[in-house]
Amino acid sequence: MSMKAVVFRGPFDIAVEDHPRPKILDPTDAIVRVRYAGICGSELHMYRGHQKTGTRHIMGHEFVGVVEEVGSDVSLFSSGDEVVSIFSAVCMKCWFCRRGLTNRCVQGTAFGTQLLDGGQAEYARVPFADGTLQPVPSDLDRRLLIMMCDIFPTGYYAASQAIQSLKTQSESRLTTLKESVVVCLGCGPVGICAIVTARSKGVGTIFAIDGVVDRLKEAENLGAIPLLLGRDDVKARVLAATENRGADAVIELVGNTSALQSAFELLRPCGVLSSIGFHQGSLPFTGLDCYLKNINAHFGRVPVRTVFHDALQCLRENQAQLKDYITHELPLSEAAVGYHLFEQRKARKVILRVSE
Amino acid sequence: MSMKAVVFRGPFDIAVEDHPRPKILDPTDAIVRVRYAGICGSELHMYRGHQKTGTRHIMGHEFVGVVEEVGSDVSLFSSGDEVVSIFSAVCMKCWFCRRGLTNRCVQGTAFGTQLLDGGQAEYARVPFADGTLQPVPSDLDRRLLIMMCDIFPTGYYAASQAIQSLKTQSESRLTTLKESVVVCLGCGPVGICAIVTARSKGVGTIFAIDGVVDRLKEAENLGAIPLLLGRDDVKARVLAATENRGADAVIELVGNTSALQSAFELLRPCGVLSSIGFHQGSLPFTGLDCYLKNINAHFGRVPVRTVFHDALQCLRENQAQLKDYITHELPLSEAAVGYHLFEQRKARKVILRVSE
C-alpha cells in the first residue's frame, strides 16, 4: 500500500510523492496515522543544504496522530490511541535513558533523517513506541500539540536549565526570579517557547533579541522587552537594567559564533549560559575569559522525554498566549510552499494538515 | 615599628626583609599577628615569573593568627581572637557578596599582591575584617587550619560543584554518588582537597591523574585510583571503568590547554566539567563538541567565604587523613628555602612558622 509523503530530494527541493506505507519492523514499533505534522527550524539546516545528508528520506520530526497498529512488545499504547511523538526515538532501557538523559539514548534516532523516515506523511513508523510516544491530554489545542514534539520542550529546557542553575547559585536567596534579568538570544519558535517558560516560572525581566521585527513583536506580546539587532544597543540596554553587571542568564538559541560571543559578553560574572543552538565554529572565548567570569555553561540538545511532563504542564497553562503562534496551516500536499514560506521567514510556524 | 616580612624582589628572588609594621588604614581593618603562613601553588605563577607583576610587596595569601588591633567599624572580632583569613578581602556589602558570590566581590582584593600586602610576615593588615576573617574552631589541628585560607575551600568547591551538578541532572535518581566515577585532573594540594571532599561526600570511584608519583601516592592513600601521566593509558582506564561512557564528572585543577582537552575527552555525554585551573590559552573544544556532548561546565575561582562553613566541617571530619599533608614546616626566616622546595616539587605543602 502506498501513501503521500514529503520527500527530501536535495537542497530547496522537497516534494510530496507516493511512498510505500511503513510496516512494523520490530516488536517495539508502532505505526501512527498522522493528523498534523510540523515543519521545524532545525529542518532548515538540511533544506538549505548546510547539513550534508543523502536524499529520498521522508522529512519531519514533529507529528501527532492516532495509533494504527502496534508491535507485540508495545504495552502502553494500542490502536486508536491519540498520541504525540517526540522528535527522536528513545529506547528507555539504556544507561542514559534510565537516568533521564534521553537526549543521549544510545539507540536514539531522529525522525526525518537517512536513518529513520519522518512524520510528514500519512503514516509513520515509530520505534520504541512505549518511550517515543506520549498520550495526548484532553485540554490542549490539537494544533498546539505539535509544539510538544520538539520546540516547546526545547525552549522549556533552555529556560529551565538557566533558571535551575541560577537558583542553585544564589546561596543567600537574595535574588528572587522576579528580580532576575534573563536574555533570550534568538526569538524564532524555540525562543518564543523559552520566553513563555521563563515568564511562567516568574523571571522578572526578559530581554528578547533578534533581527526579525515580527518575532520581536510576538516576544513583546509575551512580556519580553524587544531589542532589535542592528538598531538597539543591546549591550548598553542590558547593562543599564543590571547596574552594569550584565544579565543573570543568557539563553542562546541561534547557533553561530557571533551569537555565542554576544551571549558571553551580555552575561554578568557567575552568570549562566544555556546554549541550545547547534554550533559549528570554535568557541569565541578563551579559558581565561571563562575563569575570570566564573561562567556556568550548559550546552546541547534537550532530553524531551524527561522534561515532557513538566513542559506540557507549562504549555497547557499558557496556551491562550500562544493562540497566534501557528501562522500557517496547510494541507500536506502544499508542504513545499510551507518550507518556502518558513525558510523566507514569512511564517512563524507552519503545520501540515494530513488527515482528520 | 618594623617587622620581618617575605618580600617579592622578582622571579625566583624572594627574601625576608625588615618592613614597616602595617597600621589600621580604614575603620573596617584589623591587624593580625601571624602565627602560621602558607606558601600556595598559585604563588608559583608569580615566583616563576609567568604572572607579570611589580615587586616589593609582601607575599602570601594564606595566614592564621591572633587579632592585634581592630578599626572602629569592626564588630565581630576584637584583640586576642584567634582567626583565619581567607585569601582575598571581601566587603560582604556589594551585590555579589550579598548573594554569596564572594568570589566576585567588587572590592575584593587578594593578599600578597601589589594591591595588598600578604601574610608571610609578622603582622598583616586585613581589610573588611568582619568578612575576611573567620573564627577558629577548637577541634582542628592548628597547622591544618592554614588549608582553610584557600586550598581546602578551593578543592571543596571544585568537587562540590561537580557533585551538585551531577545530582540535579539525575532525574531518575538511578545513579547514586556511590556509583559515580569522578576524575581529578591534577593532584597538587588543591587536588588532594578535592579528592578528600569527593570521598567524604560519597563518590564511589575517583581517578587521580598527575605526572608526579608522590602526589599520586597521597591520592591513593586517600582512596583514589592513581593514574600516572606518561605511563598509564588514562583514557582507556576511565572508559573501562564506565562501560565506555567516560567519567560522570571531571575536576580540572591544572590550568593549561592540554589538561582541559583531556578533561573534555574523559567526560561522558551530559557530564560535568568543574574547572578551577587558571587558564591562559584558548578552549581546546568547539561549540559543536560541546553541543554533541551536552556538556555542563563551571569555571573559575571559589567563593571562599560562602563555602567556608561547609568546607571547614568537611576538613574537620577528615583531618586524620591529612596528617601527612604538610610536609615542611619552616621558620619565617627560611621562606626562600620553602619556595625553592615547593617550586621543585620536593614539598607537598610548606608552611612558615611566624610566632607562637
Short mmCIF file of C-alpha atoms in Angstrom, two decimals, chain B residues 17-249:
data_model
loop_
_atom_site.label_atom_id
_atom_site.label_comp_id
_atom_site.label_asym_id
_atom_site.label_seq_id
_atom_site.Cartn_x
_atom_site.Cartn_y
_atom_site.Cartn_z
CA GLU B 17 63.44 41.75 54.97
CA ASP B 18 62.66 44.36 57.57
CA HIS B 19 59.46 46.10 56.68
CA PRO B 20 57.29 48.70 58.46
CA ARG B 21 54.53 47.12 60.53
CA PRO B 22 51.11 47.67 58.98
CA LYS B 23 48.63 50.10 60.56
CA ILE B 24 44.87 50.40 60.53
CA LEU B 25 44.04 52.45 57.43
CA ASP B 26 40.26 52.05 57.32
CA PRO B 27 37.80 51.62 60.18
CA THR B 28 36.92 48.17 58.83
CA ASP B 29 40.56 46.97 59.02
CA ALA B 30 42.12 44.63 61.53
CA ILE B 31 45.79 43.96 62.22
CA VAL B 32 46.59 40.29 62.68
CA ARG B 33 49.69 38.95 64.38
CA VAL B 34 50.54 35.98 62.18
CA ARG B 35 51.27 32.55 63.64
CA TYR B 36 51.49 30.45 60.51
CA ALA B 37 51.61 31.43 56.86
CA GLY B 38 51.41 29.03 53.93
CA ILE B 39 53.05 29.01 50.52
CA CYS B 40 50.35 28.37 47.95
CA GLY B 41 50.69 26.84 44.49
CA SER B 42 49.14 29.91 42.91
CA GLU B 43 52.06 31.99 44.21
CA LEU B 44 54.34 29.98 41.95
CA HIS B 45 52.86 31.78 38.92
CA MET B 46 54.42 34.94 40.30
CA TYR B 47 57.54 33.25 41.66
CA ARG B 48 58.30 31.68 38.29
CA GLY B 49 57.70 34.95 36.51
CA HIS B 50 54.70 33.67 34.50
CA GLN B 51 52.40 36.20 36.07
CA LYS B 52 53.63 39.71 35.44
CA THR B 53 53.69 41.95 38.47
CA GLY B 54 55.64 44.71 40.14
CA THR B 55 57.98 43.93 43.02
CA ARG B 56 58.49 44.84 46.70
CA HIS B 57 55.13 43.66 48.05
CA ILE B 58 54.81 41.12 50.86
CA MET B 59 53.94 37.62 49.67
CA GLY B 60 51.35 35.23 50.99
CA HIS B 61 47.59 34.84 50.96
CA GLU B 62 47.41 32.01 53.49
CA PHE B 63 47.78 33.05 57.12
CA VAL B 64 46.30 32.40 60.53
CA GLY B 65 46.99 34.20 63.78
CA VAL B 66 45.66 36.43 66.51
CA VAL B 67 43.89 39.76 66.20
CA GLU B 68 46.22 42.51 67.44
CA GLU B 69 44.07 45.56 66.82
CA VAL B 70 40.77 46.41 65.14
CA GLY B 71 39.35 49.51 63.45
CA SER B 72 36.30 51.27 64.87
CA ASP B 73 33.86 49.61 62.46
CA VAL B 74 34.94 46.02 63.14
CA SER B 75 32.23 44.41 65.23
CA LEU B 76 32.79 40.63 65.04
CA PHE B 77 36.38 40.44 66.24
CA SER B 78 38.50 42.01 68.93
CA SER B 79 42.06 41.94 70.14
CA GLY B 80 43.18 38.45 71.18
CA ASP B 81 40.78 36.49 68.96
CA GLU B 82 42.27 33.58 67.07
CA VAL B 83 41.46 33.95 63.37
CA VAL B 84 41.97 32.53 59.92
CA SER B 85 41.99 34.89 56.96
CA ILE B 86 40.58 33.99 53.57
CA PHE B 87 42.86 34.66 50.61
CA SER B 88 41.05 37.69 49.33
CA ALA B 89 39.40 40.50 51.26
CA VAL B 90 35.62 40.56 50.82
CA CYS B 91 33.38 43.53 51.62
CA MET B 92 30.19 41.48 52.27
CA LYS B 93 28.15 44.52 51.21
CA CYS B 94 28.24 44.59 47.42
CA TRP B 95 25.61 42.97 45.19
CA PHE B 96 27.76 39.88 44.66
CA CYS B 97 28.80 39.37 48.29
CA ARG B 98 25.22 39.66 49.49
CA ARG B 99 24.28 36.80 47.16
CA GLY B 100 27.08 34.51 48.23
CA LEU B 101 29.14 35.23 45.10
CA THR B 102 32.04 36.47 47.21
CA ASN B 103 34.48 35.37 44.50
CA ARG B 104 33.21 38.39 42.58
CA CYS B 105 33.27 40.98 45.37
CA VAL B 106 33.57 44.35 43.62
CA GLN B 107 36.06 45.47 46.26
CA GLY B 108 37.72 42.06 46.53
CA THR B 109 41.50 42.26 46.73
CA ALA B 110 43.84 39.29 47.00
CA PHE B 111 46.56 39.29 49.65
CA GLY B 112 50.17 39.07 48.55
CA THR B 113 49.84 41.33 45.54
CA GLN B 114 50.76 44.86 44.52
CA LEU B 115 47.35 45.94 45.78
CA LEU B 116 47.52 44.38 49.21
CA ASP B 117 50.48 43.13 51.22
CA GLY B 118 50.28 39.48 52.18
CA GLY B 119 50.54 37.40 55.30
CA GLN B 120 54.04 35.96 55.10
CA ALA B 121 55.08 38.47 57.72
CA GLU B 122 54.86 39.03 61.44
CA TYR B 123 51.79 41.22 61.00
CA ALA B 124 49.18 41.70 58.31
CA ARG B 125 46.55 44.32 57.68
CA VAL B 126 43.18 42.72 56.86
CA PRO B 127 40.62 44.90 55.06
CA PHE B 128 36.92 44.31 55.75
CA ALA B 129 37.90 42.22 58.75
CA ASP B 130 34.32 41.23 59.63
CA GLY B 131 34.03 39.46 56.26
CA THR B 132 37.60 38.45 55.56
CA LEU B 133 38.42 36.88 58.93
CA GLN B 134 36.81 33.76 60.32
CA PRO B 135 36.87 32.48 63.89
CA VAL B 136 38.98 29.41 64.59
CA PRO B 137 37.33 26.14 65.67
CA SER B 138 38.77 24.46 68.75
CA ASP B 139 38.90 20.95 67.29
CA LEU B 140 41.09 21.45 64.24
CA ASP B 141 44.85 20.90 64.09
CA ARG B 142 46.35 24.44 64.09
CA ARG B 143 48.71 23.60 61.25
CA LEU B 144 45.91 22.26 59.06
CA LEU B 145 44.00 25.46 59.68
CA ILE B 146 46.21 27.13 57.07
CA MET B 147 44.42 25.00 54.48
CA MET B 148 41.21 26.91 55.16
CA CYS B 149 42.59 30.16 53.73
CA ASP B 150 42.43 28.92 50.15
CA ILE B 151 43.24 25.36 49.12
CA PHE B 152 40.73 23.36 51.11
CA PRO B 153 37.75 25.58 50.21
CA THR B 154 39.01 25.62 46.60
CA GLY B 155 39.24 21.84 46.39
CA TYR B 156 35.98 21.51 48.30
CA TYR B 157 34.24 23.85 45.88
CA ALA B 158 35.66 22.14 42.78
CA ALA B 159 34.35 18.78 43.97
CA SER B 160 31.07 20.07 45.39
CA GLN B 161 30.22 21.90 42.22
CA ALA B 162 30.74 18.75 40.18
CA ILE B 163 28.66 16.71 42.62
CA GLN B 164 25.84 19.21 42.86
CA SER B 165 25.61 19.48 39.09
CA LEU B 166 25.51 15.69 38.80
CA LYS B 167 22.78 15.46 41.42
CA THR B 168 20.50 17.91 39.64
CA GLN B 169 20.84 16.08 36.35
CA SER B 170 19.96 12.62 37.58
CA GLU B 171 16.19 12.87 37.32
CA SER B 172 15.62 9.22 37.90
CA ARG B 173 17.95 9.04 40.92
CA LEU B 174 19.29 5.81 39.47
CA THR B 175 22.89 6.86 39.75
CA THR B 176 23.91 7.32 43.34
CA LEU B 177 27.16 9.08 44.15
CA LYS B 178 28.45 5.69 45.22
CA GLU B 179 28.14 4.56 41.59
CA SER B 180 29.64 7.73 40.15
CA VAL B 181 33.04 7.95 38.54
CA VAL B 182 34.82 11.25 39.05
CA VAL B 183 38.23 12.18 37.66
CA CYS B 184 40.51 14.58 39.49
CA LEU B 185 42.94 16.01 36.95
CA GLY B 186 45.86 17.49 38.85
CA CYS B 187 46.74 16.20 42.31
CA GLY B 188 48.69 19.04 43.85
CA PRO B 189 47.49 20.42 47.21
CA VAL B 190 44.11 21.54 45.84
CA GLY B 191 43.56 18.23 44.04
CA ILE B 192 44.13 16.38 47.29
CA CYS B 193 41.48 18.55 48.96
CA ALA B 194 39.08 17.85 46.09
CA ILE B 195 39.66 14.12 46.49
CA VAL B 196 39.04 14.27 50.24
CA THR B 197 35.79 16.13 49.58
CA ALA B 198 34.60 13.78 46.86
CA ARG B 199 35.30 10.77 49.08
CA SER B 200 33.65 12.38 52.04
CA LYS B 201 30.51 13.14 50.03
CA GLY B 202 30.29 9.53 48.90
CA VAL B 203 31.68 9.40 45.35
CA GLY B 204 32.40 5.72 44.71
CA THR B 205 35.23 5.85 42.18
CA ILE B 206 37.77 8.64 41.96
CA PHE B 207 40.58 8.59 39.42
CA ALA B 208 43.55 10.74 40.39
CA ILE B 209 45.67 11.87 37.45
CA ASP B 210 49.05 13.55 37.72
CA GLY B 211 52.61 13.33 36.46
CA VAL B 212 54.19 13.30 39.92
CA VAL B 213 54.48 9.91 41.65
CA ASP B 214 54.50 11.29 45.19
CA ARG B 215 51.24 13.16 44.65
CA LEU B 216 49.59 10.02 43.33
CA LYS B 217 50.78 8.09 46.36
CA GLU B 218 48.97 10.54 48.60
CA ALA B 219 45.87 10.43 46.38
CA GLU B 220 45.90 6.63 46.59
CA ASN B 221 46.16 6.76 50.38
CA LEU B 222 43.00 8.85 50.33
CA GLY B 223 41.15 6.21 48.35
CA ALA B 224 41.62 7.38 44.77
CA ILE B 225 42.85 5.23 41.89
CA PRO B 226 46.18 6.71 40.74
CA LEU B 227 46.92 7.14 37.03
CA LEU B 228 50.38 8.36 36.12
CA LEU B 229 50.63 10.58 33.05
CA GLY B 230 53.08 9.15 30.55
CA ARG B 231 52.79 5.64 31.99
CA ASP B 232 49.11 4.75 32.29
CA ASP B 233 46.62 4.87 29.44
CA VAL B 234 44.37 7.31 31.21
CA LYS B 235 41.53 7.31 28.72
CA ALA B 236 41.38 3.54 28.41
CA ARG B 237 41.25 3.17 32.19
CA VAL B 238 38.40 5.64 32.60
CA LEU B 239 36.43 4.13 29.73
CA ALA B 240 36.94 0.63 31.10
CA ALA B 241 35.50 1.72 34.44
CA THR B 242 32.41 3.25 32.85
CA GLU B 243 31.30 0.77 30.18
CA ASN B 244 32.95 3.10 27.65
CA ARG B 245 30.83 6.10 28.60
CA GLY B 246 33.50 8.27 30.18
CA ALA B 247 33.56 9.89 33.61
CA ASP B 248 30.46 11.42 35.13
CA ALA B 249 32.47 14.47 36.17
#
